[in-house]
Short mmCIF file of C-alpha atoms in Angstrom, two decimals:
data_model
loop_
_atom_site.label_atom_id
_atom_site.label_comp_id
_atom_site.label_asym_id
_atom_site.label_seq_id
_atom_site.Cartn_x
_atom_site.Cartn_y
_atom_site.Cartn_z
CA MET A 192 -18.79 2.13 18.37
CA ARG A 193 -19.90 0.18 15.29
CA VAL A 194 -17.59 0.66 12.31
CA LEU A 195 -18.00 -0.43 8.70
CA PHE A 196 -14.80 -0.76 6.61
CA ILE A 197 -15.09 -0.95 2.83
CA SER A 198 -12.44 -1.49 0.17
CA THR A 199 -12.10 -2.36 -3.51
CA HIS A 200 -9.27 -4.78 -2.58
CA ASN A 201 -9.10 -7.94 -0.50
CA PHE A 202 -7.37 -8.42 2.84
CA ALA A 203 -4.13 -9.73 1.32
CA THR A 204 -3.64 -6.76 -1.02
CA ASN A 205 -4.68 -4.14 1.53
CA PRO A 206 -2.54 -4.56 4.68
CA ARG A 207 -3.41 -1.07 5.89
CA LEU A 208 -7.10 -2.04 5.91
CA VAL A 209 -6.29 -5.15 7.95
CA LYS A 210 -4.33 -3.14 10.52
CA GLU A 211 -7.25 -0.75 10.95
CA ILE A 212 -9.68 -3.64 11.35
CA GLU A 213 -7.45 -5.24 13.99
CA LEU A 214 -7.18 -1.91 15.80
CA ALA A 215 -10.97 -1.53 15.88
CA ILE A 216 -11.32 -5.09 17.20
CA ALA A 217 -8.74 -4.38 19.92
CA LEU A 218 -10.81 -1.33 20.91
CA GLN A 219 -13.81 -3.67 21.20
CA TYR A 220 -15.69 -1.96 18.42
CA GLU A 221 -18.29 -3.93 16.50
CA VAL A 222 -16.71 -4.34 13.06
CA THR A 223 -18.33 -4.94 9.69
CA VAL A 224 -16.28 -5.38 6.51
CA VAL A 225 -17.27 -5.20 2.84
CA CYS A 226 -14.42 -6.07 0.50
CA PHE A 227 -13.46 -8.37 -2.36
CA GLU A 228 -12.07 -11.85 -2.81
CA PHE A 229 -9.82 -12.90 -5.69
CA GLY A 230 -8.37 -16.13 -6.98
CA LYS A 231 -4.79 -16.64 -8.19
CA TRP A 232 -1.78 -15.66 -6.14
CA SER A 233 -3.44 -13.74 -3.29
CA LYS A 234 -6.12 -16.31 -2.39
CA GLN A 235 -4.07 -18.37 0.05
CA LEU A 236 -2.75 -15.29 1.85
CA ASN A 237 -6.22 -13.77 1.92
CA ASP A 238 -7.84 -16.92 3.33
CA ALA A 239 -5.29 -17.00 6.15
CA ILE A 240 -6.07 -13.40 7.14
CA TYR A 241 -9.79 -14.07 7.01
CA GLN A 242 -9.41 -17.07 9.31
CA ARG A 243 -7.65 -14.80 11.79
CA LEU A 244 -10.40 -12.15 11.67
CA LYS A 245 -13.60 -14.09 11.05
CA ASP A 246 -14.75 -14.54 14.64
CA ASN A 247 -14.61 -10.81 15.28
CA ILE A 248 -16.20 -9.27 12.18
CA HIS A 249 -19.43 -9.22 10.21
CA TYR A 250 -18.19 -10.06 6.74
CA TYR A 251 -19.81 -9.25 3.38
CA PRO A 252 -17.48 -10.58 0.66
CA LEU A 253 -17.70 -9.83 -3.06
CA ALA A 254 -16.22 -11.81 -5.92
CA GLY A 255 -13.58 -9.61 -7.52
CA ASP A 256 -13.22 -11.50 -10.78
CA ARG A 257 -15.30 -13.10 -13.52
CA SER A 258 -16.80 -15.56 -11.04
CA ALA A 259 -19.20 -12.73 -10.15
CA GLY A 260 -20.99 -13.52 -13.44
CA TRP A 261 -23.40 -10.98 -14.85
CA ALA A 262 -22.61 -8.46 -12.11
CA TRP A 263 -18.95 -8.46 -13.16
CA LEU A 264 -19.99 -8.02 -16.78
CA ALA A 265 -22.27 -5.12 -15.83
CA SER A 266 -19.50 -3.43 -13.85
CA SER A 267 -17.13 -3.84 -16.81
CA LEU A 268 -19.66 -2.26 -19.16
CA LEU A 269 -20.17 0.65 -16.77
CA GLY A 270 -16.41 1.12 -16.61
CA LYS A 271 -16.24 1.34 -20.40
CA MET A 272 -19.19 3.74 -20.49
CA ALA A 273 -17.65 6.08 -17.91
CA PRO A 274 -15.24 8.06 -20.18
CA PRO A 275 -17.81 9.04 -22.85
CA VAL A 276 -20.51 9.70 -20.24
CA LEU A 277 -18.15 11.97 -18.28
CA LYS A 278 -17.45 14.00 -21.41
CA LEU A 279 -21.16 14.83 -21.45
CA PHE A 280 -21.72 14.95 -17.67
CA PRO A 281 -18.31 15.70 -16.08
CA ARG A 282 -19.85 16.30 -12.63
CA SER A 283 -21.43 12.85 -12.31
CA THR A 284 -19.90 11.56 -9.08
CA PHE A 285 -21.23 8.07 -9.79
CA PHE A 286 -19.38 7.81 -13.09
CA GLN A 287 -16.29 9.49 -11.62
CA SER A 288 -16.28 6.67 -9.09
CA VAL A 289 -16.83 3.94 -11.67
CA PHE A 290 -14.11 5.52 -13.81
CA SER A 291 -11.67 5.26 -10.89
CA ASN A 292 -12.56 1.60 -10.32
CA LYS A 293 -15.31 -0.47 -11.89
CA ARG A 294 -15.73 -2.41 -8.62
CA SER A 295 -17.29 0.76 -7.19
CA TRP A 296 -20.68 -0.22 -8.60
CA LEU A 297 -20.37 -3.70 -7.09
CA LEU A 298 -19.73 -2.09 -3.70
CA LEU A 299 -22.78 0.13 -4.07
CA ARG A 300 -24.96 -2.93 -4.71
CA LYS A 301 -23.49 -4.87 -1.81
CA LEU A 302 -23.92 -2.05 0.68
CA HIS A 303 -27.70 -2.27 0.24
CA ARG A 304 -27.46 -5.73 1.84
CA VAL A 305 -25.58 -4.63 4.96
CA THR A 306 -28.00 -5.15 7.83
CA THR A 307 -25.69 -4.69 10.83
CA PRO A 308 -25.97 -1.36 12.67
CA VAL A 309 -23.22 1.11 11.79
CA ASP A 310 -22.06 4.36 13.45
CA LEU A 311 -19.12 5.20 11.18
CA VAL A 312 -18.07 4.18 7.64
CA VAL A 313 -14.35 4.06 6.77
CA ALA A 314 -13.42 3.91 3.08
CA HIS A 315 -10.15 2.62 1.65
CA ASN A 316 -9.19 3.15 -2.02
CA ALA A 317 -10.73 5.64 -4.46
CA GLY A 318 -13.42 3.27 -5.78
CA SER A 319 -14.91 2.98 -2.29
CA PHE A 320 -15.13 6.70 -1.49
CA TYR A 321 -18.41 7.41 -3.27
CA PRO A 322 -20.13 4.23 -2.00
CA ALA A 323 -19.08 5.19 1.54
CA MET A 324 -20.51 8.68 1.14
CA ARG A 325 -23.77 7.34 -0.30
CA PHE A 326 -24.17 4.78 2.48
CA ALA A 327 -23.39 7.37 5.16
CA LEU A 328 -25.88 9.89 3.79
CA GLN A 329 -28.59 7.23 3.59
CA ARG A 330 -27.96 6.16 7.20
CA ASN A 331 -27.33 9.73 8.45
CA ILE A 332 -23.95 8.76 9.92
CA PRO A 333 -20.40 10.13 9.42
CA TYR A 334 -17.83 8.66 7.06
CA GLY A 335 -14.04 8.75 7.11
CA ILE A 336 -11.66 8.54 4.15
CA ASP A 337 -8.28 6.85 4.26
CA LEU A 338 -5.96 8.18 1.56
CA GLU A 339 -3.58 5.26 1.10
CA ASP A 340 -2.28 6.78 -2.13
CA TYR A 341 -2.51 9.91 -4.21
CA HIS A 342 -5.28 8.45 -6.31
CA PRO A 343 -5.38 11.00 -9.18
CA GLY A 344 -1.71 10.16 -9.76
CA GLU A 345 -2.21 6.40 -10.09
CA GLY A 346 -3.39 6.46 -13.70
CA THR A 347 -1.49 7.33 -16.85
CA GLY A 348 -3.80 9.73 -18.68
CA ALA A 349 -4.87 13.31 -18.13
CA ALA A 350 -8.53 12.27 -18.14
CA TYR A 351 -7.97 9.85 -15.27
CA ALA A 352 -6.32 12.52 -13.13
CA GLN A 353 -9.04 15.04 -14.01
CA TYR A 354 -11.99 12.84 -13.04
CA VAL A 355 -10.43 11.34 -9.91
CA LYS A 356 -9.57 14.86 -8.73
CA ALA A 357 -13.20 15.73 -9.32
CA LEU A 358 -14.21 12.65 -7.30
CA LEU A 359 -12.07 13.81 -4.39
CA LYS A 360 -13.59 17.28 -4.64
CA SER A 361 -17.06 15.73 -4.35
CA VAL A 362 -16.31 13.31 -1.52
CA LEU A 363 -13.56 14.70 0.74
CA PRO A 364 -15.24 17.91 2.00
CA GLY A 365 -18.13 15.98 3.55
CA SER A 366 -16.01 13.41 5.37
CA ALA A 367 -15.72 13.49 9.13
CA TYR A 368 -11.99 12.83 8.98
CA LEU A 369 -9.13 12.16 6.59
CA SER A 370 -6.19 9.89 7.30
CA ALA A 371 -3.31 9.80 4.82
CA ALA A 372 -0.41 7.39 4.42
CA ALA A 373 2.15 10.14 3.71
CA PRO A 374 2.38 13.93 4.16
CA LEU A 375 2.59 14.65 0.42
CA ILE A 376 -0.41 12.42 -0.28
CA LEU A 377 -2.52 14.50 2.10
CA SER A 378 -1.35 17.88 0.80
CA HIS A 379 -1.77 16.94 -2.88
CA SER A 380 -5.20 15.36 -2.29
CA LEU A 381 -6.46 18.55 -0.64
CA ALA A 382 -4.90 20.91 -3.20
CA GLY A 383 -7.54 22.92 -5.05
CA LEU A 384 -10.32 21.96 -2.64
CA PRO A 385 -12.11 24.33 -0.28
CA ALA A 386 -10.48 24.48 3.16
CA PHE A 387 -11.10 21.13 4.86
CA THR A 388 -12.74 21.70 8.24
CA GLY A 389 -12.85 18.11 9.44
CA PHE A 390 -10.24 16.16 11.35
CA LYS A 391 -7.12 15.17 9.39
CA ARG A 392 -4.01 13.23 10.29
CA VAL A 393 -1.01 11.70 8.52
CA VAL A 394 -0.98 8.06 9.66
CA LEU A 395 2.18 6.42 8.34
CA ASN A 396 1.88 2.81 7.29
CA TYR A 397 4.28 1.42 9.88
CA PHE A 398 3.90 -2.14 11.15
CA PRO A 399 3.63 -3.41 14.74
CA ALA A 400 7.03 -3.30 16.43
CA LYS A 401 6.73 -6.92 17.59
CA GLU A 402 6.87 -8.15 13.97
CA PHE A 403 10.56 -7.23 13.63
CA LEU A 404 13.40 -9.30 15.03
CA ALA A 405 16.59 -7.87 16.44
CA PRO A 406 19.44 -8.04 13.92
CA LYS A 407 21.58 -11.16 13.95
CA PRO A 408 25.36 -10.83 14.38
CA PRO A 409 26.86 -9.81 11.03
CA LYS A 410 28.48 -12.49 8.90
CA PRO A 411 31.27 -11.95 6.39
CA GLY A 412 30.48 -12.36 2.74
CA ARG A 413 28.51 -10.64 0.04
CA LEU A 414 26.32 -7.66 0.84
CA LYS A 415 22.79 -9.08 1.17
CA MET A 416 20.09 -6.91 -0.40
CA VAL A 417 16.33 -7.49 -0.41
CA TRP A 418 13.33 -6.17 -2.36
CA PHE A 419 9.70 -7.22 -2.04
CA SER A 420 6.35 -6.38 -3.57
CA GLN A 421 3.05 -8.09 -4.26
CA GLN A 422 4.17 -8.41 -7.88
CA VAL A 423 7.77 -8.84 -9.07
CA SER A 424 7.54 -7.37 -12.55
CA HIS A 425 8.47 -4.58 -14.92
CA GLY A 426 8.31 -0.86 -14.22
CA ARG A 427 9.37 -0.88 -10.57
CA GLY A 428 13.03 0.05 -10.94
CA LEU A 429 14.42 -3.49 -10.97
CA GLU A 430 15.41 -3.21 -14.63
CA GLN A 431 17.78 -0.41 -13.66
CA VAL A 432 19.48 -2.10 -10.70
CA VAL A 433 19.59 -5.78 -11.72
CA PRO A 434 22.28 -5.39 -14.44
CA TRP A 435 24.59 -3.60 -12.02
CA ILE A 436 24.05 -6.24 -9.31
CA VAL A 437 24.67 -9.08 -11.78
CA GLN A 438 27.96 -7.53 -12.86
CA HIS A 439 29.19 -7.46 -9.25
CA SER A 440 28.23 -10.92 -8.08
CA ALA A 441 31.41 -11.23 -6.02
CA ASP A 442 30.35 -8.34 -3.78
CA MET A 443 26.55 -8.44 -3.52
CA GLU A 444 23.43 -10.56 -3.86
CA LEU A 445 19.76 -9.69 -4.22
CA HIS A 446 16.75 -11.55 -2.78
CA LEU A 447 13.31 -10.92 -4.30
CA PHE A 448 10.02 -11.73 -2.54
CA GLY A 449 6.66 -11.65 -4.30
CA ASN A 450 4.49 -13.13 -7.01
CA MET A 451 6.85 -13.50 -9.97
CA ASN A 452 5.91 -12.34 -13.46
CA GLU A 453 7.17 -15.07 -15.79
CA ALA A 454 8.12 -12.71 -18.63
CA PHE A 455 10.10 -10.53 -16.24
CA TYR A 456 11.88 -13.54 -14.80
CA ASN A 457 12.87 -14.85 -18.22
CA GLU A 458 14.11 -11.46 -19.36
CA TRP A 459 16.02 -10.30 -16.29
CA LEU A 460 16.56 -13.01 -13.68
CA ILE A 461 17.06 -16.43 -15.23
CA ASP A 462 20.47 -18.05 -14.58
CA ARG A 463 21.69 -15.26 -12.30
CA ASP A 464 23.89 -16.78 -9.60
CA ASN A 465 23.58 -13.86 -7.18
CA ILE A 466 19.82 -13.20 -7.49
CA PHE A 467 17.50 -15.40 -5.44
CA VAL A 468 13.75 -15.58 -6.06
CA HIS A 469 11.36 -16.33 -3.19
CA GLY A 470 7.57 -16.58 -3.25
CA ALA A 471 5.16 -14.11 -1.67
CA LEU A 472 5.09 -14.22 2.14
CA PRO A 473 2.49 -12.95 4.60
CA GLN A 474 3.61 -9.52 5.76
CA VAL A 475 4.29 -10.68 9.33
CA ALA A 476 6.59 -13.47 8.13
CA LEU A 477 8.27 -11.12 5.67
CA ASN A 478 8.96 -8.51 8.34
CA ALA A 479 10.61 -11.18 10.51
CA ALA A 480 12.67 -12.46 7.56
CA LEU A 481 14.23 -9.02 7.03
CA ALA A 482 16.56 -9.72 9.97
CA GLU A 483 18.66 -11.75 7.51
CA TYR A 484 19.62 -8.81 5.28
CA ASP A 485 21.87 -5.77 5.18
CA VAL A 486 20.23 -3.40 2.69
CA GLY A 487 16.64 -2.90 1.54
CA LEU A 488 15.93 -1.55 -1.95
CA ALA A 489 13.20 1.10 -1.98
CA ILE A 490 13.43 1.82 -5.69
CA GLU A 491 10.58 3.38 -7.60
CA ASN A 492 10.32 4.10 -11.29
CA ASN A 493 8.34 7.25 -10.60
CA THR A 494 7.95 8.20 -14.25
CA SER A 495 4.94 5.87 -14.42
CA ASN A 496 2.67 7.85 -12.09
CA LEU A 497 2.73 10.75 -9.68
CA ASN A 498 1.66 8.58 -6.77
CA ARG A 499 5.07 6.87 -6.79
CA GLU A 500 6.66 10.29 -6.30
CA LEU A 501 4.52 11.07 -3.26
CA CYS A 502 4.01 7.78 -1.41
CA LEU A 503 5.99 6.05 1.33
CA THR A 504 5.82 2.37 0.45
CA ASN A 505 5.36 -0.56 2.79
CA LYS A 506 8.79 -1.83 1.77
CA LEU A 507 10.54 1.40 2.77
CA LEU A 508 8.92 1.43 6.20
CA SER A 509 9.53 -2.30 6.75
CA TYR A 510 13.23 -1.97 5.92
CA PHE A 511 13.48 1.02 8.23
CA GLN A 512 11.79 -0.76 11.15
CA ALA A 513 14.00 -3.84 10.63
CA GLY A 514 17.12 -1.67 10.92
CA LEU A 515 18.23 -2.25 7.34
CA TYR A 516 20.18 0.41 5.49
CA VAL A 517 17.68 1.72 2.93
CA PHE A 518 18.77 2.26 -0.68
CA CYS A 519 16.19 4.72 -2.04
CA SER A 520 15.47 6.09 -5.47
CA ALA A 521 15.08 9.86 -5.62
CA THR A 522 11.38 10.50 -5.11
CA LYS A 523 10.14 13.55 -3.22
CA ALA A 524 8.66 11.44 -0.42
CA GLN A 525 11.70 9.22 0.02
CA GLU A 526 14.11 12.16 -0.07
CA ALA A 527 12.18 13.79 2.78
CA PHE A 528 12.11 10.52 4.74
CA VAL A 529 15.87 9.94 4.48
CA LYS A 530 16.50 13.56 5.44
CA ASP A 531 14.32 13.11 8.53
CA HIS A 532 16.18 9.91 9.50
CA PRO A 533 19.90 10.56 8.92
CA GLY A 534 22.13 7.50 8.91
CA HIS A 535 19.34 5.13 7.91
CA GLY A 536 19.78 5.23 4.15
CA VAL A 537 20.89 6.90 0.96
CA ILE A 538 19.15 8.54 -1.99
CA THR A 539 20.20 7.90 -5.59
CA LYS A 540 18.89 8.48 -9.06
CA LEU A 541 18.27 5.37 -11.17
CA GLU A 542 20.47 6.50 -14.06
CA ALA A 543 23.60 4.39 -14.62
CA PRO A 544 26.24 6.92 -13.43
CA SER A 545 24.41 7.60 -10.16
CA LEU A 546 23.77 3.90 -9.54
CA ALA A 547 27.44 3.07 -10.10
CA ILE A 548 28.52 5.63 -7.50
CA ALA A 549 25.87 4.55 -5.00
CA PHE A 550 26.51 0.81 -5.31
CA THR A 551 30.26 1.31 -5.12
CA ALA A 552 29.77 3.24 -1.88
CA LEU A 553 27.59 0.42 -0.49
CA VAL A 554 30.27 -2.18 -1.11
CA ALA A 555 32.97 0.07 0.38
CA ASP A 556 30.85 0.73 3.48
CA VAL A 557 29.61 -2.82 4.08
CA ASP A 558 31.39 -3.15 7.43
CA SER A 559 29.94 0.11 8.70
CA ILE A 560 26.46 -0.73 7.41
CA ARG A 561 26.53 -4.02 9.31
CA ALA A 562 28.11 -2.59 12.46
CA LEU A 563 25.39 0.09 12.77
CA ARG A 564 22.48 -2.24 12.08
CA HIS A 565 21.52 -2.67 15.76
CA HIS A 566 21.80 1.10 16.33
CA ARG A 567 19.41 1.74 13.42
CA PHE A 568 17.04 -0.96 14.70
CA VAL A 569 16.85 0.57 18.18
CA LYS A 570 16.27 4.10 16.84
CA ALA A 571 13.60 2.89 14.42
CA ARG A 572 11.62 1.32 17.27
CA LEU A 573 10.49 4.83 18.18
CA ASN A 574 8.32 4.54 15.04
CA SER A 575 5.67 1.82 14.81
CA TRP A 576 2.04 1.10 14.05
CA GLU A 577 1.31 1.33 17.78
CA GLY A 578 2.22 5.01 17.68
CA GLU A 579 0.40 5.74 14.43
CA ALA A 580 -2.68 3.92 15.72
CA GLU A 581 -3.10 6.57 18.41
CA LYS A 582 -3.82 9.09 15.65
CA LEU A 583 -6.57 6.85 14.25
CA LYS A 584 -8.06 6.35 17.69
CA GLU A 585 -8.20 10.13 18.00
CA CYS A 586 -9.95 10.40 14.62
CA TRP A 587 -12.53 7.77 15.52
CA LYS A 588 -13.25 9.24 18.94
CA LYS A 589 -13.65 12.73 17.47
#
């Protein structure tokens, strides 16, 4: 099997893509990858992943910033043209794709230069769906779509949702298979489309079981909480929980991992004696580091977009696999997850009265939370990327 993976992200910002590539390599498939490279915070992490993969892939990188020169300028102009053009030609799949992500045009150009033989194209992220379909039709081969998110729900305007839904309607029915990172992402993506006759599977974004260390013996002291993301910034629920945590420094502490937004740090975190800021870590190192903590914060300010209501984040699944007690904001997806895994976490709203009750209960139950950590860890080991990967293998073989 010869598989081409394409994405509008780079390796460092698309861990699900990397896991699929590594799975295909392990299956001894011939792997080709077309994706982007960026400077700034993700470059070092991205370079490390590339070094790990480079001997086993055919790689076609694209500059994802202004270093692309005129091509970047052209893609930016196309992105600005997309809204008025779509008002006149709302069924233009090309402009629907460019509207979802201006890098889509850059992918289309790059795919013309792919010379390696390909049997199957796998697309990650909405901006890559149309290029994958085009490439597959030109080569007369099948294509698969990975729905990492509910893409119409990622934007903030009605026009964005309208045109990305139209993009899905154009692209999904012709795909050989669909994989989705959460049950609600799959159901919402298919809503309003003709009955999908291809192969479809929910493939949760778990990590390999070997990346998680057994919990260390509990130590007395403050409840140790952790939160991580690629970007530590506004609009992710931290503004709601930080004031409460600061007020109770005798009982709890919070550790943040990720690329820190300076304005957010100055506004919310500076001079806090129970909040500790760490840099971004490779996911493998981060998963191992979770053995140090008691509680993982899976908080989402889901008023910003519908996708946050429907997705199961990497952080939630990492905390779960590490055996941490998961402190979840009340999204539909997280409520269903906690219900399916009783004893592994709690759901709360982010309003002050609900947070006060939930945090008070955490502090009161700290001994129980720590005592049951190994039990949660052992139960969670029934869920891992190894198990989810079997679903992808089935898709690819079909």
